[in-house]
Coordinates of N, CA, C and O in Angstrom, one line a residue:
M1 N -5.3 124.1 47.1 CA -6.0 124.0 45.9 C -6.2 122.5 45.7 O -5.3 121.7 45.8
T2 N -7.5 122.1 45.4 CA -7.8 120.7 45.2 C -7.3 120.2 43.8 O -7.0 121.0 42.9
T3 N -7.3 118.9 43.6 CA -6.8 118.4 42.3 C -7.8 118.8 41.3 O -7.4 119.2 40.2
Q4 N -9.1 118.8 41.5 CA -10.1 119.2 40.5 C -9.8 120.7 40.1 O -9.8 121.0 38.9
Q5 N -9.6 121.6 41.0 CA -9.4 123.0 40.7 C -8.1 123.1 39.9 O -8.0 123.9 39.0
G6 N -7.1 122.3 40.3 CA -5.8 122.4 39.7 C -5.8 121.9 38.2 O -5.0 122.4 37.4
S7 N -6.8 121.1 37.9 CA -6.9 120.6 36.5 C -7.9 121.3 35.7 O -8.2 120.9 34.6
R8 N -8.6 122.3 36.2 CA -9.6 123.0 35.5 C -9.1 123.7 34.3 O -7.9 124.1 34.3
P9 N -9.9 123.9 33.3 CA -9.5 124.6 32.1 C -9.0 126.0 32.3 O -9.4 126.6 33.3
Q10 N -8.1 126.5 31.5 CA -7.6 127.8 31.6 C -8.6 128.9 31.7 O -8.5 129.9 32.3
A11 N -9.7 128.6 31.0 CA -10.8 129.6 30.9 C -11.4 129.9 32.3 O -12.0 130.9 32.6
A12 N -11.2 129.0 33.3 CA -11.7 129.1 34.6 C -10.9 130.0 35.5 O -11.3 130.5 36.5
A13 N -9.6 130.2 35.1 CA -8.7 130.9 36.0 C -9.2 132.3 36.5 O -9.2 132.5 37.7
K14 N -9.5 133.1 35.6 CA -10.0 134.5 36.0 C -11.3 134.5 36.7 O -11.4 135.1 37.8
P15 N -12.3 133.8 36.2 CA -13.6 133.9 37.0 C -13.5 133.2 38.3 O -14.1 133.7 39.3
V16 N -12.7 132.2 38.5 CA -12.5 131.5 39.8 C -11.9 132.5 40.8 O -12.3 132.7 41.9
R17 N -10.9 133.3 40.3 CA -10.2 134.3 41.1 C -11.2 135.4 41.4 O -11.3 135.9 42.6
W18 N -12.0 135.9 40.4 CA -13.0 137.0 40.7 C -14.0 136.5 41.7 O -14.4 137.3 42.6
A19 N -14.4 135.3 41.6 CA -15.4 134.8 42.6 C -14.8 134.7 44.0 O -15.4 135.2 45.0
A20 N -13.6 134.2 44.1 CA -12.9 134.2 45.4 C -12.7 135.6 46.0 O -12.9 135.8 47.2
D21 N -12.4 136.5 45.1 CA -12.2 137.9 45.6 C -13.6 138.5 46.1 O -13.6 139.1 47.1
A22 N -14.7 138.1 45.4 CA -16.0 138.6 45.9 C -16.3 138.0 47.2 O -16.8 138.7 48.1
V23 N -16.0 136.7 47.4 CA -16.3 136.0 48.7 C -15.5 136.7 49.8 O -16.1 137.0 50.9
A24 N -14.2 137.0 49.6 CA -13.4 137.6 50.6 C -13.8 139.0 50.9 O -13.9 139.4 52.1
T25 N -14.2 139.8 49.9 CA -14.6 141.1 50.1 C -15.9 141.2 50.9 O -16.1 142.0 51.8
M26 N -16.9 140.3 50.6 CA -18.1 140.3 51.3 C -17.9 139.9 52.7 O -18.6 140.4 53.6
R27 N -17.0 138.9 52.9 CA -16.8 138.4 54.3 C -16.2 139.5 55.1 O -16.6 139.8 56.3
E28 N -15.2 140.2 54.6 CA -14.4 141.2 55.3 C -15.1 142.5 55.4 O -15.2 143.1 56.5
G29 N -15.7 143.0 54.3 CA -16.3 144.3 54.3 C -17.8 144.3 54.7 O -18.2 145.2 55.5
A30 N -18.6 143.4 54.3 CA -20.0 143.4 54.6 C -20.4 142.3 55.7 O -21.6 142.2 56.0
R31 N -19.4 141.6 56.2 CA -19.7 140.5 57.1 C -20.8 139.6 56.6 O -21.6 139.1 57.3
L32 N -20.7 139.3 55.3 CA -21.6 138.4 54.6 C -20.9 137.2 54.2 O -19.9 137.3 53.4
R33 N -21.3 136.0 54.6 CA -20.7 134.8 54.2 C -21.3 134.2 53.0 O -22.5 133.9 53.0
L34 N -20.5 134.0 52.0 CA -20.9 133.3 50.7 C -20.3 132.0 50.7 O -19.1 131.9 50.8
D35 N -21.1 130.9 50.5 CA -20.6 129.6 50.6 C -20.8 128.7 49.4 O -20.7 127.5 49.4
Y36 N -21.0 129.4 48.2 CA -21.1 128.8 46.9 C -22.4 127.9 46.9 O -22.4 126.9 46.1
S37 N -23.4 128.2 47.7 CA -24.7 127.5 47.6 C -25.6 128.3 46.7 O -25.5 129.6 46.6
A38 N -26.6 127.7 46.2 CA -27.6 128.4 45.4 C -28.4 129.4 46.3 O -28.7 130.5 45.9
Q39 N -28.6 129.0 47.6 CA -29.3 129.9 48.5 C -28.5 131.2 48.8 O -29.1 132.2 49.0
S40 N -27.2 131.1 48.7 CA -26.4 132.4 48.9 C -26.7 133.4 47.8 O -26.4 134.6 48.1
L41 N -27.2 133.0 46.7 CA -27.4 133.9 45.6 C -28.6 134.9 45.9 O -28.7 136.0 45.4
W42 N -29.4 134.5 46.9 CA -30.5 135.4 47.4 C -29.8 136.6 47.9 O -30.2 137.8 47.7
R43 N -28.8 136.4 48.8 CA -28.0 137.5 49.4 C -27.3 138.3 48.4 O -27.2 139.6 48.5
V44 N -26.7 137.7 47.4 CA -26.0 138.4 46.4 C -27.0 139.3 45.6 O -26.7 140.5 45.4
D45 N -28.1 138.8 45.2 CA -29.1 139.6 44.5 C -29.5 140.8 45.3 O -29.6 141.9 44.8
R46 N -29.7 140.6 46.6 CA -30.1 141.7 47.5 C -29.0 142.7 47.6 O -29.3 143.9 47.7
M47 N -27.7 142.3 47.7 CA -26.6 143.2 47.7 C -26.6 144.1 46.5 O -26.4 145.3 46.6
I48 N -26.8 143.5 45.3 CA -26.8 144.2 44.1 C -28.0 145.2 44.0 O -27.8 146.4 43.7
E49 N -29.1 144.8 44.5 CA -30.3 145.7 44.5 C -30.0 146.8 45.4 O -30.4 148.0 45.1
E50 N -29.4 146.6 46.5 CA -29.1 147.7 47.5 C -28.1 148.7 46.9 O -28.3 149.9 47.0
L51 N -27.1 148.2 46.2 CA -26.2 149.1 45.5 C -26.9 150.0 44.5 O -26.7 151.2 44.4
C52 N -27.9 149.4 43.8 CA -28.7 150.1 42.8 C -29.6 151.2 43.5 O -29.6 152.3 43.1
R53 N -30.2 150.8 44.6 CA -31.1 151.6 45.3 C -30.4 152.9 45.9 O -30.9 154.0 46.0
E54 N -29.1 152.6 46.3 CA -28.3 153.7 46.9 C -27.8 154.7 45.8 O -27.2 155.7 46.1
G55 N -28.1 154.3 44.5 CA -27.6 155.2 43.4 C -26.1 155.2 43.1 O -25.6 156.1 42.6
T56 N -25.5 154.0 43.5 CA -24.1 153.9 43.3 C -23.8 153.9 41.8 O -24.5 153.2 41.0
P57 N -22.9 154.7 41.3 CA -22.6 154.7 39.9 C -22.0 153.3 39.4 O -21.3 152.7 40.1
Y58 N -22.4 152.9 38.2 CA -22.0 151.7 37.6 C -20.4 151.5 37.7 O -19.9 150.5 38.0
T59 N -19.8 152.6 37.3 CA -18.3 152.6 37.3 C -17.7 152.2 38.6 O -16.6 151.7 38.7
A60 N -18.4 152.6 39.7 CA -17.9 152.3 41.0 C -18.1 150.9 41.4 O -17.4 150.4 42.4
V61 N -19.0 150.2 40.8 CA -19.3 148.8 41.2 C -19.0 147.8 40.1 O -19.3 146.6 40.3
E62 N -18.5 148.2 39.0 CA -18.2 147.3 37.9 C -17.4 146.0 38.3 O -17.8 144.9 37.9
T63 N -16.4 146.2 39.0 CA -15.6 145.1 39.4 C -16.3 144.2 40.4 O -16.2 143.0 40.4
V64 N -17.1 144.8 41.3 CA -17.9 144.0 42.3 C -18.9 143.2 41.5 O -19.1 142.0 41.8
L65 N -19.6 143.8 40.5 CA -20.6 143.1 39.7 C -19.9 141.9 39.0 O -20.5 140.8 38.9
R66 N -18.7 142.1 38.4 CA -18.0 141.0 37.8 C -17.8 139.9 38.7 O -17.9 138.7 38.4
G67 N -17.3 140.2 40.0 CA -17.1 139.2 41.0 C -18.4 138.5 41.4 O -18.3 137.3 41.5
F68 N -19.5 139.2 41.5 CA -20.7 138.6 41.9 C -21.2 137.6 40.7 O -21.7 136.5 41.0
G69 N -21.0 138.1 39.5 CA -21.4 137.2 38.4 C -20.5 136.0 38.3 O -21.0 134.9 38.1
A70 N -19.2 136.1 38.5 CA -18.3 135.0 38.5 C -18.7 134.1 39.7 O -18.6 132.8 39.5
Y71 N -19.0 134.6 40.8 CA -19.4 133.8 42.0 C -20.7 133.0 41.6 O -20.7 131.7 41.8
A72 N -21.7 133.6 41.0 CA -22.9 132.8 40.5 C -22.5 131.8 39.5 O -23.0 130.6 39.6
G73 N -21.6 132.1 38.6 CA -21.1 131.1 37.7 C -20.4 129.9 38.3 O -20.7 128.7 38.0
E74 N -19.7 130.2 39.4 CA -19.0 129.1 40.1 C -20.0 128.2 40.9 O -19.9 127.0 41.0
V75 N -21.1 128.9 41.3 CA -22.2 128.1 42.0 C -22.8 127.1 40.9 O -22.9 125.9 41.2
V76 N -23.0 127.6 39.7 CA -23.5 126.7 38.7 C -22.5 125.6 38.3 O -22.9 124.4 38.2
V77 N -21.3 126.0 38.2 CA -20.2 125.0 37.9 C -20.2 123.9 38.9 O -20.1 122.7 38.6
R78 N -20.2 124.3 40.2 CA -20.1 123.3 41.2 C -21.3 122.4 41.4 O -21.2 121.3 41.8
Q79 N -22.5 123.0 41.0 CA -23.7 122.2 41.2 C -24.0 121.3 40.0 O -24.7 120.3 40.1
T80 N -23.5 121.6 38.8 CA -23.8 120.9 37.6 C -22.7 120.2 36.9 O -22.9 119.5 35.9
G81 N -21.5 120.5 37.3 CA -20.3 120.0 36.5 C -20.0 120.8 35.3 O -19.4 120.3 34.4
A82 N -20.6 122.0 35.2 CA -20.4 122.9 34.1 C -18.9 123.3 34.0 O -18.1 123.0 34.9
E83 N -18.6 124.0 32.9 CA -17.2 124.5 32.7 C -17.3 125.9 32.3 O -18.2 126.4 31.6
W84 N -16.2 126.7 32.7 CA -16.1 128.0 32.2 C -15.5 128.0 30.8 O -14.6 127.2 30.5
W85 N -16.0 128.9 29.9 CA -15.6 129.1 28.6 C -15.2 130.6 28.4 O -15.8 131.4 29.1
A86 N -14.2 130.9 27.6 CA -13.8 132.2 27.4 C -13.6 132.5 25.9 O -13.2 131.6 25.2
G87 N -13.8 133.8 25.6 CA -13.5 134.2 24.2 C -13.7 135.7 24.1 O -14.7 136.2 24.6
G88 N -12.8 136.4 23.5 CA -12.9 137.8 23.3 C -13.0 138.6 24.5 O -13.6 139.7 24.6
G89 N -12.4 138.1 25.6 CA -12.4 138.8 26.9 C -13.7 138.5 27.7 O -13.8 138.9 28.9
D90 N -14.7 137.8 27.2 CA -15.9 137.4 27.9 C -15.7 136.0 28.4 O -15.0 135.2 27.9
H91 N -16.5 135.7 29.5 CA -16.5 134.4 30.1 C -17.9 133.9 30.3 O -18.8 134.7 30.7
W92 N -18.2 132.7 29.9 CA -19.5 132.0 30.1 C -19.3 130.7 30.8 O -18.3 130.2 30.9
V93 N -20.5 130.2 31.2 CA -20.5 128.9 31.8 C -21.3 128.0 30.8 O -22.3 128.3 30.4
R94 N -20.7 126.9 30.5 CA -21.3 125.9 29.6 C -21.7 124.7 30.5 O -20.9 124.0 31.1
T95 N -23.0 124.5 30.6 CA -23.6 123.4 31.4 C -23.4 122.1 30.6 O -23.3 122.1 29.3
P96 N -23.5 120.9 31.2 CA -23.3 119.7 30.5 C -24.3 119.4 29.4 O -24.0 118.7 28.4
D97 N -25.4 120.1 29.3 CA -26.3 120.0 28.2 C -25.9 120.8 27.0 O -26.6 120.8 26.0
G98 N -24.8 121.5 27.1 CA -24.3 122.3 26.0 C -24.7 123.8 26.0 O -24.3 124.5 25.1
R99 N -25.6 124.2 26.9 CA -26.1 125.5 26.9 C -25.0 126.5 27.5 O -24.3 126.1 28.4
L100 N -25.0 127.7 27.0 CA -24.1 128.7 27.5 C -24.9 129.7 28.4 O -26.0 130.1 28.0
W101 N -24.3 130.1 29.5 CA -24.9 131.0 30.4 C -23.9 132.1 30.7 O -22.7 131.9 30.7
D102 N -24.4 133.3 30.9 CA -23.5 134.5 31.0 C -23.8 135.2 32.4 O -24.5 136.2 32.5
P103 N -23.3 134.6 33.5 CA -23.6 135.1 34.8 C -23.0 136.5 35.1 O -23.6 137.3 35.8
I104 N -21.9 136.8 34.4 CA -21.3 138.1 34.6 C -22.2 139.2 34.0 O -22.5 140.2 34.6
D105 N -22.7 139.0 32.8 CA -23.7 139.9 32.2 C -25.0 139.9 33.1 O -25.6 141.0 33.2
E106 N -25.3 138.8 33.6 CA -26.6 138.8 34.4 C -26.4 139.7 35.7 O -27.4 140.3 36.1
A107 N -25.2 139.7 36.2 CA -25.0 140.6 37.4 C -25.2 142.0 37.0 O -25.8 142.8 37.7
R108 N -24.7 142.4 35.8 CA -24.9 143.8 35.3 C -26.4 144.0 35.0 O -26.8 145.1 35.4
R109 N -27.1 143.1 34.5 CA -28.5 143.2 34.3 C -29.3 143.4 35.6 O -30.2 144.2 35.7
C110 N -28.8 142.6 36.6 CA -29.4 142.7 37.9 C -29.3 144.2 38.5 O -30.2 144.8 39.0
F111 N -28.1 144.7 38.3 CA -27.8 146.1 38.7 C -28.7 147.1 38.0 O -29.1 148.1 38.6
A112 N -29.0 146.8 36.7 CA -29.9 147.7 35.9 C -31.4 147.4 36.2 O -32.2 148.1 35.7
G113 N -31.6 146.5 37.2 CA -33.0 146.2 37.6 C -33.7 145.2 36.7 O -34.9 145.0 36.8
D114 N -33.0 144.4 35.9 CA -33.6 143.4 35.0 C -32.8 142.1 35.0 O -32.5 141.6 33.9
G115 N -32.6 141.5 36.1 CA -31.9 140.3 36.1 C -31.9 139.7 37.5 O -32.3 140.4 38.5
S116 N -31.4 138.5 37.6 CA -31.3 137.8 38.9 C -30.3 136.6 38.8 O -30.5 135.7 38.0
L117 N -29.3 136.7 39.6 CA -28.3 135.6 39.7 C -29.0 134.3 40.2 O -28.7 133.2 39.8
R118 N -29.8 134.5 41.2 CA -30.5 133.4 41.8 C -31.3 132.6 40.7 O -31.3 131.4 40.6
L119 N -32.1 133.4 39.9 CA -32.9 132.8 38.9 C -32.1 132.1 37.8 O -32.4 131.1 37.2
L120 N -31.0 132.8 37.4 CA -30.1 132.2 36.4 C -29.6 130.9 36.9 O -29.6 129.9 36.2
C121 N -29.1 130.8 38.2 CA -28.6 129.6 38.7 C -29.7 128.5 38.7 O -29.5 127.4 38.4
R122 N -30.9 128.9 39.2 CA -32.1 128.0 39.2 C -32.3 127.4 37.8 O -32.4 126.2 37.6
D123 N -32.4 128.3 36.8 CA -32.6 127.8 35.4 C -31.5 126.9 34.9 O -31.8 125.9 34.3
A124 N -30.3 127.3 35.2 CA -29.1 126.5 34.7 C -29.1 125.1 35.3 O -28.8 124.2 34.7
T125 N -29.3 125.1 36.6 CA -29.3 123.8 37.3 C -30.4 122.9 36.9 O -30.3 121.7 36.8
R126 N -31.6 123.5 36.7 CA -32.8 122.7 36.3 C -32.6 122.1 34.9 O -32.9 121.0 34.7
T127 N -32.1 123.0 34.0 CA -31.8 122.5 32.6 C -30.8 121.4 32.6 O -31.0 120.4 32.0
A128 N -29.7 121.6 33.4 CA -28.7 120.6 33.4 C -29.2 119.3 34.0 O -28.7 118.2 33.6
A129 N -30.1 119.4 35.0 CA -30.6 118.2 35.7 C -31.4 117.3 34.8 O -31.6 116.1 34.9
R130 N -32.1 118.0 33.8 CA -33.0 117.2 32.9 C -32.2 116.5 31.8 O -32.8 115.6 31.1
H131 N -30.9 116.8 31.6 CA -30.2 116.1 30.5 C -29.2 115.1 31.1 O -28.8 115.0 32.1

């Protein structure tokens, strides 16, 4: 564990673990390498679309979607210096410009056919870069 990760706020503990679990699961199960780059979110979006196309029940993939959302949030955190925030059992990413993003909910929306983790990351990093 790096010093930066060791000093991260408590709100980051669960999403960081969920993201790491998603990376390990994809590497071992799907032979898909996720490297915390914005480009890797194309693959994540495609994986979610495939789960939806296959008719996988939401209850069967709820934990996977949470992991994918946390992974996308970690991509934003690492690219922008954002922080994880938590409240009421929910987790958001707060970019340096003060905006809150909900990548975990975005993963659920992606599964429902109305979201994109890649686009959320693009928007969050563009917004953060302007401030």
